[in-house]
Amino acid sequence: MKRILVSNDDGIHAPDLRALVDRLDETGEVSVMAPMTEQSATSHSLTLHRPLRVRRMGERRFAVEGTPSDCVLLGVKRFLEHRPDLVVSGINQGPNMGEDVIYSGTVAAAMEGALIGIPSVSFSLATWEERDFAAAAEIANRVVARLLEMDLPPRFLVNVNVPALAAEEIRGFRVTRLGRRVYNDAVIRKTDPRGHEYYWIGGGAPTWEPSPDTDFAAVEEGFVSLTPLRLDFTDDAGFEVLRQLEFSLA
Ligand code: MN
């Protein structure tokens, strides 16, 4: 039986995590290593400056007083008896598309898995409203089962966004690229009751550049979006620009 390590950034008690684990139990031996409390938008942070406490919540179930990346690292290096075949992160409440994958704790947990050489996948449900996660969990289980059949390269990483639709309304799957967000009024300035200014990041409704092969377009049109991601951020065009500058100490 294949082994699956599940983590998330909404915390071990999140209903979305439970919905996912209930389905994945049919597909593999599931271990859960998830943050004790919600860690959304913590990105790829590791806890380096304080002790990391781990609480055992049940058989192969652990809660960590840390970030999603901490969970995957501790799980693989210390807590799991066997190296998992796949790291699964999610299901996140809220989309993780375009540049938002940079801030996402959900994607970071999967990225940590890929960094330590285990194929990994992150799942997000593209709505911030309270939802029944059953349809998304069903889709996630289907994707995981397919991935486990494949002989994936060790640093394989895929980010999945599921549209917030009933199962029968989802139109299918699309392999996509990361879209590009347009930030409208991304930082809002207000005045508090004592007359002091404060700022609030993330105001205004998110919009994105229209482009047909992106994650945004797929989800908007009712498809499950699967975006392969790479860990090598090196920009080939930038590489050539810098080489032409011919930096030298002479
Ligand atoms: Mn989250």
PDB file of C-alpha atoms and ligand atoms in Angstrom:
ATOM      1  CA  MET A   1       0.000   0.000   0.000  1.00  0.00           C
ATOM      2  CA  LYS A   2       1.274   3.441  -0.928  1.00  0.00           C
ATOM      3  CA  ARG A   3       2.074   5.896   1.867  1.00  0.00           C
ATOM      4  CA  ILE A   4       0.727   9.438   1.884  1.00  0.00           C
ATOM      5  CA  LEU A   5       1.799  12.268   4.188  1.00  0.00           C
ATOM      6  CA  VAL A   6      -0.906  14.906   4.543  1.00  0.00           C
ATOM      7  CA  SER A   7      -0.364  18.431   5.820  1.00  0.00           C
ATOM      8  CA  ASN A   8      -2.097  21.784   5.378  1.00  0.00           C
ATOM      9  CA  ASP A   9      -2.001  25.401   6.501  1.00  0.00           C
ATOM     10  CA  ASP A  10      -5.534  25.692   7.901  1.00  0.00           C
ATOM     11  CA  GLY A  11      -4.561  23.590  10.925  1.00  0.00           C
ATOM     12  CA  ILE A  12      -5.175  20.039  12.144  1.00  0.00           C
ATOM     13  CA  HIS A  13      -8.768  20.778  13.185  1.00  0.00           C
ATOM     14  CA  ALA A  14      -9.846  22.264   9.843  1.00  0.00           C
ATOM     15  CA  PRO A  15     -12.922  20.540   8.350  1.00  0.00           C
ATOM     16  CA  ASP A  16     -11.262  20.623   4.917  1.00  0.00           C
ATOM     17  CA  LEU A  17      -8.390  18.464   6.220  1.00  0.00           C
ATOM     18  CA  ARG A  18     -10.791  15.910   7.656  1.00  0.00           C
ATOM     19  CA  ALA A  19     -12.748  15.709   4.387  1.00  0.00           C
ATOM     20  CA  LEU A  20      -9.524  15.025   2.498  1.00  0.00           C
ATOM     21  CA  VAL A  21      -8.155  12.430   4.924  1.00  0.00           C
ATOM     22  CA  ASP A  22     -11.467  10.533   4.954  1.00  0.00           C
ATOM     23  CA  ARG A  23     -11.228  10.072   1.177  1.00  0.00           C
ATOM     24  CA  LEU A  24      -7.479   9.416   0.960  1.00  0.00           C
ATOM     25  CA  ASP A  25      -7.835   6.583   3.492  1.00  0.00           C
ATOM     26  CA  GLU A  26      -9.359   4.578   0.609  1.00  0.00           C
ATOM     27  CA  THR A  27      -6.268   5.106  -1.541  1.00  0.00           C
ATOM     28  CA  GLY A  28      -3.253   4.738   0.720  1.00  0.00           C
ATOM     29  CA  GLU A  29      -1.897   4.636   4.257  1.00  0.00           C
ATOM     30  CA  VAL A  30      -2.369   8.205   5.430  1.00  0.00           C
ATOM     31  CA  SER A  31      -0.252   9.959   8.035  1.00  0.00           C
ATOM     32  CA  VAL A  32      -1.172  13.486   9.115  1.00  0.00           C
ATOM     33  CA  MET A  33       1.331  16.030  10.335  1.00  0.00           C
ATOM     34  CA  ALA A  34      -0.430  19.394  10.449  1.00  0.00           C
ATOM     35  CA  PRO A  35      -0.080  22.705  12.286  1.00  0.00           C
ATOM     36  CA  MET A  36      -1.822  23.031  15.665  1.00  0.00           C
ATOM     37  CA  THR A  37      -3.298  26.388  14.592  1.00  0.00           C
ATOM     38  CA  GLU A  38      -4.086  28.108  11.311  1.00  0.00           C
ATOM     39  CA  GLN A  39      -0.958  29.128   9.373  1.00  0.00           C
ATOM     40  CA  SER A  40      -2.424  30.621   6.188  1.00  0.00           C
ATOM     41  CA  ALA A  41      -0.114  32.916   4.201  1.00  0.00           C
ATOM     42  CA  THR A  42       2.915  31.873   6.275  1.00  0.00           C
ATOM     43  CA  SER A  43       4.666  30.986   3.038  1.00  0.00           C
ATOM     44  CA  HIS A  44       7.710  28.751   3.241  1.00  0.00           C
ATOM     45  CA  SER A  45       8.848  29.710   6.739  1.00  0.00           C
ATOM     46  CA  LEU A  46      10.650  27.253   8.982  1.00  0.00           C
ATOM     47  CA  THR A  47      10.717  27.608  12.767  1.00  0.00           C
ATOM     48  CA  LEU A  48      14.389  27.974  13.664  1.00  0.00           C
ATOM     49  CA  HIS A  49      14.430  30.060  16.837  1.00  0.00           C
ATOM     50  CA  ARG A  50      12.210  28.245  19.307  1.00  0.00           C
ATOM     51  CA  PRO A  51      11.514  24.629  20.238  1.00  0.00           C
ATOM     52  CA  LEU A  52       9.043  22.763  18.054  1.00  0.00           C
ATOM     53  CA  ARG A  53       6.485  20.840  20.097  1.00  0.00           C
ATOM     54  CA  VAL A  54       4.587  17.947  18.586  1.00  0.00           C
ATOM     55  CA  ARG A  55       1.379  16.521  20.034  1.00  0.00           C
ATOM     56  CA  ARG A  56       0.231  13.012  19.170  1.00  0.00           C
ATOM     57  CA  MET A  57      -3.464  13.141  18.247  1.00  0.00           C
ATOM     58  CA  GLY A  58      -3.988   9.481  17.283  1.00  0.00           C
ATOM     59  CA  GLU A  59      -2.464   6.722  15.210  1.00  0.00           C
ATOM     60  CA  ARG A  60      -0.249   8.427  12.568  1.00  0.00           C
ATOM     61  CA  ARG A  61      -1.821  11.781  13.514  1.00  0.00           C
ATOM     62  CA  PHE A  62       0.363  14.610  14.822  1.00  0.00           C
ATOM     63  CA  ALA A  63      -0.174  18.310  15.497  1.00  0.00           C
ATOM     64  CA  VAL A  64       2.855  20.599  15.345  1.00  0.00           C
ATOM     65  CA  GLU A  65       3.258  24.008  16.968  1.00  0.00           C
ATOM     66  CA  GLY A  66       4.803  25.251  13.755  1.00  0.00           C
ATOM     67  CA  THR A  67       4.367  26.043  10.081  1.00  0.00           C
ATOM     68  CA  PRO A  68       3.303  23.778   7.201  1.00  0.00           C
ATOM     69  CA  SER A  69       6.947  23.428   6.092  1.00  0.00           C
ATOM     70  CA  ASP A  70       7.955  22.441   9.656  1.00  0.00           C
ATOM     71  CA  CYS A  71       5.280  19.725   9.568  1.00  0.00           C
ATOM     72  CA  VAL A  72       6.516  18.086   6.371  1.00  0.00           C
ATOM     73  CA  LEU A  73      10.163  18.261   7.406  1.00  0.00           C
ATOM     74  CA  LEU A  74       9.509  16.820  10.882  1.00  0.00           C
ATOM     75  CA  GLY A  75       7.179  14.187   9.482  1.00  0.00           C
ATOM     76  CA  VAL A  76       9.619  12.854   6.923  1.00  0.00           C
ATOM     77  CA  LYS A  77      12.784  13.190   9.019  1.00  0.00           C
ATOM     78  CA  ARG A  78      11.513  12.139  12.449  1.00  0.00           C
ATOM     79  CA  PHE A  79       7.951  10.937  12.866  1.00  0.00           C
ATOM     80  CA  LEU A  80       7.055   8.640   9.985  1.00  0.00           C
ATOM     81  CA  GLU A  81       8.356   5.090  10.139  1.00  0.00           C
ATOM     82  CA  HIS A  82       8.635   4.999   6.331  1.00  0.00           C
ATOM     83  CA  ARG A  83       9.345   7.631   3.730  1.00  0.00           C
ATOM     84  CA  PRO A  84       6.032   8.624   2.095  1.00  0.00           C
ATOM     85  CA  ASP A  85       5.419   8.035  -1.630  1.00  0.00           C
ATOM     86  CA  LEU A  86       3.544  11.332  -1.915  1.00  0.00           C
ATOM     87  CA  VAL A  87       3.115  14.500   0.136  1.00  0.00           C
ATOM     88  CA  VAL A  88      -0.382  15.983  -0.080  1.00  0.00           C
ATOM     89  CA  SER A  89      -1.204  19.462   1.217  1.00  0.00           C
ATOM     90  CA  GLY A  90      -4.708  20.830   1.709  1.00  0.00           C
ATOM     91  CA  ILE A  91      -7.459  21.114   1.006  1.00  0.00           C
ATOM     92  CA  ASN A  92      -7.028  24.846   1.483  1.00  0.00           C
ATOM     93  CA  GLN A  93     -10.066  27.014   1.971  1.00  0.00           C
ATOM     94  CA  GLY A  94      -9.442  29.665  -0.680  1.00  0.00           C
ATOM     95  CA  PRO A  95      -7.690  29.580  -4.070  1.00  0.00           C
ATOM     96  CA  ASN A  96      -3.902  29.521  -4.512  1.00  0.00           C
ATOM     97  CA  MET A  97      -3.328  30.673  -8.069  1.00  0.00           C
ATOM     98  CA  GLY A  98      -0.906  32.909  -9.950  1.00  0.00           C
ATOM     99  CA  GLU A  99       1.672  34.709  -7.805  1.00  0.00           C
ATOM    100  CA  ASP A 100      -0.320  33.839  -4.673  1.00  0.00           C
ATOM    101  CA  VAL A 101       1.499  30.480  -4.647  1.00  0.00           C
ATOM    102  CA  ILE A 102       4.518  32.429  -3.353  1.00  0.00           C
ATOM    103  CA  TYR A 103       2.696  33.402  -0.142  1.00  0.00           C
ATOM    104  CA  SER A 104       0.725  30.219   0.306  1.00  0.00           C
ATOM    105  CA  GLY A 105       1.402  27.947   3.265  1.00  0.00           C
ATOM    106  CA  THR A 106      -0.547  25.213   1.474  1.00  0.00           C
ATOM    107  CA  VAL A 107       1.760  25.273  -1.537  1.00  0.00           C
ATOM    108  CA  ALA A 108       4.799  25.635   0.772  1.00  0.00           C
ATOM    109  CA  ALA A 109       4.038  22.328   2.496  1.00  0.00           C
ATOM    110  CA  ALA A 110       4.010  20.564  -0.886  1.00  0.00           C
ATOM    111  CA  MET A 111       7.115  22.480  -1.933  1.00  0.00           C
ATOM    112  CA  GLU A 112       8.906  21.258   1.190  1.00  0.00           C
ATOM    113  CA  GLY A 113       8.049  17.704   0.200  1.00  0.00           C
ATOM    114  CA  ALA A 114       9.495  18.231  -3.286  1.00  0.00           C
ATOM    115  CA  LEU A 115      12.602  19.892  -1.821  1.00  0.00           C
ATOM    116  CA  ILE A 116      13.342  16.786   0.213  1.00  0.00           C
ATOM    117  CA  GLY A 117      12.825  14.638  -2.861  1.00  0.00           C
ATOM    118  CA  ILE A 118       9.246  13.371  -2.534  1.00  0.00           C
ATOM    119  CA  PRO A 119       6.657  14.004  -5.275  1.00  0.00           C
ATOM    120  CA  SER A 120       4.112  16.441  -3.842  1.00  0.00           C
ATOM    121  CA  VAL A 121       0.740  17.980  -4.591  1.00  0.00           C
ATOM    122  CA  SER A 122      -1.229  20.863  -3.065  1.00  0.00           C
ATOM    123  CA  PHE A 123      -5.023  21.279  -3.242  1.00  0.00           C
ATOM    124  CA  SER A 124      -7.101  24.433  -2.832  1.00  0.00           C
ATOM    125  CA  LEU A 125     -10.832  25.007  -3.114  1.00  0.00           C
ATOM    126  CA  ALA A 126     -11.375  28.261  -4.984  1.00  0.00           C
ATOM    127  CA  THR A 127     -13.731  30.010  -2.575  1.00  0.00           C
ATOM    128  CA  TRP A 128     -13.410  31.786   0.755  1.00  0.00           C
ATOM    129  CA  GLU A 129     -16.956  30.942   1.766  1.00  0.00           C
ATOM    130  CA  GLU A 130     -17.742  28.030   4.055  1.00  0.00           C
ATOM    131  CA  ARG A 131     -18.334  25.034   1.832  1.00  0.00           C
ATOM    132  CA  ASP A 132     -18.928  21.354   1.892  1.00  0.00           C
ATOM    133  CA  PHE A 133     -15.542  19.965   0.912  1.00  0.00           C
ATOM    134  CA  ALA A 134     -16.895  16.602  -0.251  1.00  0.00           C
ATOM    135  CA  ALA A 135     -16.689  17.353  -3.994  1.00  0.00           C
ATOM    136  CA  ALA A 136     -13.168  18.785  -3.708  1.00  0.00           C
ATOM    137  CA  ALA A 137     -12.053  15.829  -1.557  1.00  0.00           C
ATOM    138  CA  GLU A 138     -13.409  13.430  -4.172  1.00  0.00           C
ATOM    139  CA  ILE A 139     -11.453  15.252  -6.910  1.00  0.00           C
ATOM    140  CA  ALA A 140      -8.318  15.325  -4.735  1.00  0.00           C
ATOM    141  CA  ASN A 141      -8.553  11.601  -4.076  1.00  0.00           C
ATOM    142  CA  ARG A 142      -8.896  10.949  -7.805  1.00  0.00           C
ATOM    143  CA  VAL A 143      -5.786  13.050  -8.587  1.00  0.00           C
ATOM    144  CA  VAL A 144      -3.782  11.393  -5.786  1.00  0.00           C
ATOM    145  CA  ALA A 145      -4.733   7.892  -6.954  1.00  0.00           C
ATOM    146  CA  ARG A 146      -3.594   8.762 -10.521  1.00  0.00           C
ATOM    147  CA  LEU A 147      -0.322  10.300  -9.297  1.00  0.00           C
ATOM    148  CA  LEU A 148       0.448   7.249  -7.149  1.00  0.00           C
ATOM    149  CA  GLU A 149       0.147   5.015 -10.227  1.00  0.00           C
ATOM    150  CA  MET A 150       2.827   7.030 -12.011  1.00  0.00           C
ATOM    151  CA  ASP A 151       6.582   6.804 -11.657  1.00  0.00           C
ATOM    152  CA  LEU A 152       7.066  10.464 -10.761  1.00  0.00           C
ATOM    153  CA  PRO A 153      10.431  12.220 -10.553  1.00  0.00           C
ATOM    154  CA  PRO A 154      11.407  12.944  -6.911  1.00  0.00           C
ATOM    155  CA  ARG A 155      11.036  16.731  -7.126  1.00  0.00           C
ATOM    156  CA  PHE A 156       7.692  16.620  -8.936  1.00  0.00           C
ATOM    157  CA  LEU A 157       5.351  19.349  -7.671  1.00  0.00           C
ATOM    158  CA  VAL A 158       1.820  20.130  -8.815  1.00  0.00           C
ATOM    159  CA  ASN A 159      -0.567  22.797  -7.540  1.00  0.00           C
ATOM    160  CA  VAL A 160      -4.258  21.963  -7.918  1.00  0.00           C
ATOM    161  CA  ASN A 161      -7.183  24.391  -7.668  1.00  0.00           C
ATOM    162  CA  VAL A 162     -10.724  23.024  -7.614  1.00  0.00           C
ATOM    163  CA  PRO A 163     -13.638  25.277  -8.622  1.00  0.00           C
ATOM    164  CA  ALA A 164     -16.287  25.704  -5.913  1.00  0.00           C
ATOM    165  CA  LEU A 165     -18.981  23.782  -7.780  1.00  0.00           C
ATOM    166  CA  ALA A 166     -21.093  20.714  -7.127  1.00  0.00           C
ATOM    167  CA  ALA A 167     -19.440  17.511  -8.386  1.00  0.00           C
ATOM    168  CA  GLU A 168     -21.742  17.246 -11.425  1.00  0.00           C
ATOM    169  CA  GLU A 169     -21.003  20.851 -12.457  1.00  0.00           C
ATOM    170  CA  ILE A 170     -17.222  20.415 -12.651  1.00  0.00           C
ATOM    171  CA  ARG A 171     -16.369  20.217 -16.361  1.00  0.00           C
ATOM    172  CA  GLY A 172     -13.081  18.318 -16.219  1.00  0.00           C
ATOM    173  CA  PHE A 173      -9.350  18.835 -15.759  1.00  0.00           C
ATOM    174  CA  ARG A 174      -6.952  21.288 -17.393  1.00  0.00           C
ATOM    175  CA  VAL A 175      -3.165  21.461 -17.225  1.00  0.00           C
ATOM    176  CA  THR A 176      -2.350  25.147 -16.760  1.00  0.00           C
ATOM    177  CA  ARG A 177       0.304  27.799 -16.224  1.00  0.00           C
ATOM    178  CA  LEU A 178       0.404  30.236 -13.301  1.00  0.00           C
ATOM    179  CA  GLY A 179      -1.670  33.296 -14.147  1.00  0.00           C
ATOM    180  CA  ARG A 180      -0.803  36.849 -13.272  1.00  0.00           C
ATOM    181  CA  ARG A 181      -2.624  38.780 -10.571  1.00  0.00           C
ATOM    182  CA  VAL A 182      -3.586  42.410 -10.924  1.00  0.00           C
ATOM    183  CA  TYR A 183      -3.415  44.087  -7.523  1.00  0.00           C
ATOM    184  CA  ASN A 184      -6.064  46.786  -7.105  1.00  0.00           C
ATOM    185  CA  ASP A 185      -5.730  48.887  -3.957  1.00  0.00           C
ATOM    186  CA  ALA A 186      -3.661  46.092  -2.434  1.00  0.00           C
ATOM    187  CA  VAL A 187      -2.781  48.260   0.589  1.00  0.00           C
ATOM    188  CA  ILE A 188      -5.574  50.277   2.174  1.00  0.00           C
ATOM    189  CA  ARG A 189      -4.977  53.206   4.560  1.00  0.00           C
ATOM    190  CA  LYS A 190      -7.483  53.876   7.342  1.00  0.00           C
ATOM    191  CA  THR A 191      -7.673  55.786  10.589  1.00  0.00           C
ATOM    192  CA  ASP A 192      -8.255  54.021  13.899  1.00  0.00           C
ATOM    193  CA  PRO A 193     -10.709  55.286  16.590  1.00  0.00           C
ATOM    194  CA  ARG A 194      -7.836  57.174  18.297  1.00  0.00           C
ATOM    195  CA  GLY A 195      -7.005  59.068  15.098  1.00  0.00           C
ATOM    196  CA  HIS A 196      -3.846  57.107  14.177  1.00  0.00           C
ATOM    197  CA  GLU A 197      -3.261  55.807  10.678  1.00  0.00           C
ATOM    198  CA  TYR A 198      -2.996  52.109  10.001  1.00  0.00           C
ATOM    199  CA  TYR A 199      -2.660  49.993   6.889  1.00  0.00           C
ATOM    200  CA  TRP A 200      -4.419  46.856   5.775  1.00  0.00           C
ATOM    201  CA  ILE A 201      -2.840  44.544   3.193  1.00  0.00           C
ATOM    202  CA  GLY A 202      -5.083  42.722   0.753  1.00  0.00           C
ATOM    203  CA  GLY A 203      -8.042  45.026   0.224  1.00  0.00           C
ATOM    204  CA  GLY A 204     -10.070  45.108  -2.968  1.00  0.00           C
ATOM    205  CA  ALA A 205     -11.309  42.206  -5.043  1.00  0.00           C
ATOM    206  CA  PRO A 206      -8.532  40.262  -6.799  1.00  0.00           C
ATOM    207  CA  THR A 207      -8.528  40.282 -10.578  1.00  0.00           C
ATOM    208  CA  TRP A 208      -6.120  38.736 -13.056  1.00  0.00           C
ATOM    209  CA  GLU A 209      -4.811  39.239 -16.543  1.00  0.00           C
ATOM    210  CA  PRO A 210      -6.925  37.359 -19.065  1.00  0.00           C
ATOM    211  CA  SER A 211      -4.919  34.522 -20.584  1.00  0.00           C
ATOM    212  CA  PRO A 212      -6.512  31.292 -21.754  1.00  0.00           C
ATOM    213  CA  ASP A 213      -4.044  28.670 -20.498  1.00  0.00           C
ATOM    214  CA  THR A 214      -3.838  29.919 -16.896  1.00  0.00           C
ATOM    215  CA  ASP A 215      -5.046  28.496 -13.604  1.00  0.00           C
ATOM    216  CA  PHE A 216      -7.435  31.468 -13.186  1.00  0.00           C
ATOM    217  CA  ALA A 217      -9.077  30.852 -16.574  1.00  0.00           C
ATOM    218  CA  ALA A 218      -9.510  27.115 -15.950  1.00  0.00           C
ATOM    219  CA  VAL A 219     -11.182  27.603 -12.560  1.00  0.00           C
ATOM    220  CA  GLU A 220     -13.332  30.466 -13.885  1.00  0.00           C
ATOM    221  CA  GLU A 221     -14.594  28.147 -16.643  1.00  0.00           C
ATOM    222  CA  GLY A 222     -15.381  25.330 -14.199  1.00  0.00           C
ATOM    223  CA  PHE A 223     -12.326  23.112 -14.707  1.00  0.00           C
ATOM    224  CA  VAL A 224      -9.966  21.656 -12.123  1.00  0.00           C
ATOM    225  CA  SER A 225      -6.602  23.372 -12.701  1.00  0.00           C
ATOM    226  CA  LEU A 226      -3.353  21.377 -12.429  1.00  0.00           C
ATOM    227  CA  THR A 227      -0.214  23.541 -12.584  1.00  0.00           C
ATOM    228  CA  PRO A 228       3.190  21.859 -12.525  1.00  0.00           C
ATOM    229  CA  LEU A 229       5.659  23.998 -10.550  1.00  0.00           C
ATOM    230  CA  ARG A 230       9.434  23.950 -10.477  1.00  0.00           C
ATOM    231  CA  LEU A 231      11.762  24.666  -7.593  1.00  0.00           C
ATOM    232  CA  ASP A 232      14.481  26.148  -9.799  1.00  0.00           C
ATOM    233  CA  PHE A 233      13.637  29.879  -9.922  1.00  0.00           C
ATOM    234  CA  THR A 234      16.513  30.650 -12.306  1.00  0.00           C
ATOM    235  CA  ASP A 235      15.364  32.920 -15.135  1.00  0.00           C
ATOM    236  CA  ASP A 236      17.000  31.991 -18.451  1.00  0.00           C
ATOM    237  CA  ALA A 237      16.459  35.465 -19.952  1.00  0.00           C
ATOM    238  CA  GLY A 238      17.946  37.121 -16.865  1.00  0.00           C
ATOM    239  CA  PHE A 239      20.859  34.685 -17.004  1.00  0.00           C
ATOM    240  CA  GLU A 240      21.746  35.937 -20.497  1.00  0.00           C
ATOM    241  CA  VAL A 241      21.331  39.617 -19.501  1.00  0.00           C
ATOM    242  CA  LEU A 242      23.730  39.202 -16.554  1.00  0.00           C
ATOM    243  CA  ARG A 243      26.266  37.289 -18.639  1.00  0.00           C
ATOM    244  CA  GLN A 244      26.306  40.081 -21.216  1.00  0.00           C
ATOM    245  CA  LEU A 245      27.078  42.612 -18.473  1.00  0.00           C
ATOM    246  CA  GLU A 246      30.420  40.819 -18.059  1.00  0.00           C
ATOM    247  CA  PHE A 247      30.992  41.783 -14.435  1.00  0.00           C
ATOM    248  CA  SER A 248      34.661  41.910 -13.599  1.00  0.00           C
ATOM    249  CA  LEU A 249      36.977  43.129 -10.828  1.00  0.00           C
ATOM    250  CA  ALA A 250      39.490  44.553 -13.321  1.00  0.00           C
TER     251      ALA A 250
HETATM  252 MN    MN B   1      -5.141  28.374   4.375  1.00  0.00          MN
END
